[in-house]
CSV table of C-alpha atoms in Angstrom, one decimal:
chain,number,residue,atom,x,y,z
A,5,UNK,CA,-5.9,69.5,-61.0
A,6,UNK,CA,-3.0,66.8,-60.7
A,7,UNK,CA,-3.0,66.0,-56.7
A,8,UNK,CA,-0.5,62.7,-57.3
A,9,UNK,CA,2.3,61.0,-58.8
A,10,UNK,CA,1.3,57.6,-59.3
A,11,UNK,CA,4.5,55.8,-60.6
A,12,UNK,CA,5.9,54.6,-63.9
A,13,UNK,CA,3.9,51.9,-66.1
A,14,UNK,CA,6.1,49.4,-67.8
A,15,UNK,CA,4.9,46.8,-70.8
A,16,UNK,CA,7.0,43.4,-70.8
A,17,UNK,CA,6.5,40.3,-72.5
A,18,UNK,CA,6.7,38.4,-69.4
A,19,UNK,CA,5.1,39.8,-66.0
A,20,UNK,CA,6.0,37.3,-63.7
A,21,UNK,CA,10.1,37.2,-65.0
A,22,UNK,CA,10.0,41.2,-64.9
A,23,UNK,CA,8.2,41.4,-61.7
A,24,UNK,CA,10.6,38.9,-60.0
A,25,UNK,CA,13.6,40.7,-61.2
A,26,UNK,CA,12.6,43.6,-59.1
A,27,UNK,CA,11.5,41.4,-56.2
A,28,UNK,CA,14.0,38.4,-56.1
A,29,UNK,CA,17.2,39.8,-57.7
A,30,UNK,CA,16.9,44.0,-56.9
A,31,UNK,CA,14.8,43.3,-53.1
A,32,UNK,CA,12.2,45.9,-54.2
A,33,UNK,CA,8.6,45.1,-52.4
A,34,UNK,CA,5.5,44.2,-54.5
A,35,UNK,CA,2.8,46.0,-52.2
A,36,UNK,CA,0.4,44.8,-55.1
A,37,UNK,CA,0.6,41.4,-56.5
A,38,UNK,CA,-1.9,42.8,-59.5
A,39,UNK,CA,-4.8,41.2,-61.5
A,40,UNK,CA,-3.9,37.9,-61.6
A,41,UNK,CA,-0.7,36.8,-62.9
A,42,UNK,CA,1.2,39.9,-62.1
A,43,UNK,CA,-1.1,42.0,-64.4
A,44,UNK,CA,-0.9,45.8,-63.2
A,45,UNK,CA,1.3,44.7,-60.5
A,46,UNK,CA,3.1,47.5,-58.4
A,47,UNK,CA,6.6,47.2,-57.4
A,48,UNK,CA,7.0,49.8,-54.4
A,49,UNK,CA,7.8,50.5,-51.0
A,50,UNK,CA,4.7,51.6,-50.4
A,51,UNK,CA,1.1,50.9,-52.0
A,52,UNK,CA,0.5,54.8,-51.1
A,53,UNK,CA,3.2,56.0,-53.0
A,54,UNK,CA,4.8,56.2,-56.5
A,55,UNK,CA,6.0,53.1,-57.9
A,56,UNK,CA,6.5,50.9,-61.0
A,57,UNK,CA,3.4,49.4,-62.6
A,58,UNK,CA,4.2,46.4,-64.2
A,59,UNK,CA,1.7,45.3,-67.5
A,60,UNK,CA,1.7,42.6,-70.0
A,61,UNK,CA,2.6,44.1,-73.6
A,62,UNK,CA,1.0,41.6,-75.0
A,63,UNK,CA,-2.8,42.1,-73.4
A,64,UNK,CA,-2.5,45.9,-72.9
A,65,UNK,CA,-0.5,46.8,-75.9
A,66,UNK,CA,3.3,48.5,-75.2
A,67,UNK,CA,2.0,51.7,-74.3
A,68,UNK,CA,6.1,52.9,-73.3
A,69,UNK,CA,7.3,55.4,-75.6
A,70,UNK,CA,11.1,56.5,-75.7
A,71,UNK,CA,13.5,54.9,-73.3
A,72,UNK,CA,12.4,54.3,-69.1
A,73,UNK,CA,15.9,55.1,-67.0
A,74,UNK,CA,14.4,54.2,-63.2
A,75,UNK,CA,16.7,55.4,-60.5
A,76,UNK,CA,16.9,53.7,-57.5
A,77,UNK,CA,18.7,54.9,-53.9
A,78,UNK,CA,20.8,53.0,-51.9
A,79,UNK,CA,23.1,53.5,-48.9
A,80,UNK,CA,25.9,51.4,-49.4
A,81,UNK,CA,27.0,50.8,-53.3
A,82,UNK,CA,29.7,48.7,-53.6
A,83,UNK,CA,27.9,46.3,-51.0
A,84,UNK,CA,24.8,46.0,-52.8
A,85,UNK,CA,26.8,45.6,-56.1
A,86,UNK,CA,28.4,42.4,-54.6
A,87,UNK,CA,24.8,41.5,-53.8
A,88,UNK,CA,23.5,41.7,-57.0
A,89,UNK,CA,26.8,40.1,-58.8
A,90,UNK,CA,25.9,36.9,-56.1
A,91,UNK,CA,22.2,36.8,-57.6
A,92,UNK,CA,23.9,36.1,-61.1
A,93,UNK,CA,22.9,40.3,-62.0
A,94,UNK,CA,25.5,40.8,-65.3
A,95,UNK,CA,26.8,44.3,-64.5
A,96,UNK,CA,29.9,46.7,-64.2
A,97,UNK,CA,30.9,47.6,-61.0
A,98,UNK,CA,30.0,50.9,-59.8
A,99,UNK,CA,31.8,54.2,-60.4
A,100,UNK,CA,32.1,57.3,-58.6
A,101,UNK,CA,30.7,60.5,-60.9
A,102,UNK,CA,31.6,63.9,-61.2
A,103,UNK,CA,29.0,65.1,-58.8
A,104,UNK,CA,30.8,62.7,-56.2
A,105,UNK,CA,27.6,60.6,-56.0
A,106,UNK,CA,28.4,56.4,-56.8
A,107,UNK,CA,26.2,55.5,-59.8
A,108,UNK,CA,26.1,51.5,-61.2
A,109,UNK,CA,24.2,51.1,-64.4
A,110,UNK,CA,22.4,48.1,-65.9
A,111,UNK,CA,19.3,46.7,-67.4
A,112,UNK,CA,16.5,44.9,-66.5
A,113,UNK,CA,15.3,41.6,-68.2
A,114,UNK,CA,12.9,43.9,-70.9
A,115,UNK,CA,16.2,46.1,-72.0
A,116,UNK,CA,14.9,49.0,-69.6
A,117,UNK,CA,17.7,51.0,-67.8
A,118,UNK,CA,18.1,50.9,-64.5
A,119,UNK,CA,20.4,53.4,-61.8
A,120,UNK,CA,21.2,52.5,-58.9
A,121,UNK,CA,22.4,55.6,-57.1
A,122,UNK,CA,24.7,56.6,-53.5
A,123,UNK,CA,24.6,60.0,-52.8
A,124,UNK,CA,22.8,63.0,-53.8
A,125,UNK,CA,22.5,64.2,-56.9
């Protein structure tokens, strides 16, 4: 039977721009550097546990089917919002939801949505 979540497999046409999106501009840890130029590399906080898997569409095919939405936690919103508007990251500023959780919305180099989420949902 299942005994694991692995993570979430992506397919872009560049590894190395996508995987330094997540590393450089969003902070996120690569706890596996993959295959050689970023193929099957894991963006992570933890090799042990579920992450994004990073593979070139062009080798492996684009496997992704439908739209990815990854949601990320964070504790303080508005700060990391200024963050990422410093690193040159085009996006809104966040806004609080109906739930009373902050939410910011925006996209990463390979059109897949990205959350980045304060509070609960």
């Amino acid at each position: 039977m299942i005994s694991s979540f692995e993570g979430t497999n992506i397919y872009t046409k560049d590894t190395e721009v996508s995987a330094k999106f997540y590393t450089e501009v969003l902070g996120i840890p690569m706890p596996f550097e993959g295959y050689g130029n970023f193929d099957g590399a894991k963006i992570g906080f933890d090799k042990k546990q579920p992450g994004i898997i990073i593979w070139d569409a062009a080798k492996w095919g684009n496997l992704t089917t439908g739209f990815v939405n990854l949601v990320f936690g964070c504790d303080n919103l508005d700060e990391t919002y200024e963050q990422l508007k410093a690193k040159g990251l085009d996006c809104q500023p966040p806004v609080t939801m109906e739930y009373g959780g902050k939410e910011m919305n925006f996209r990463d180099p390979d059109g897949n949505h990205i959350t980045l989420l304060e509070g609960a949902y």
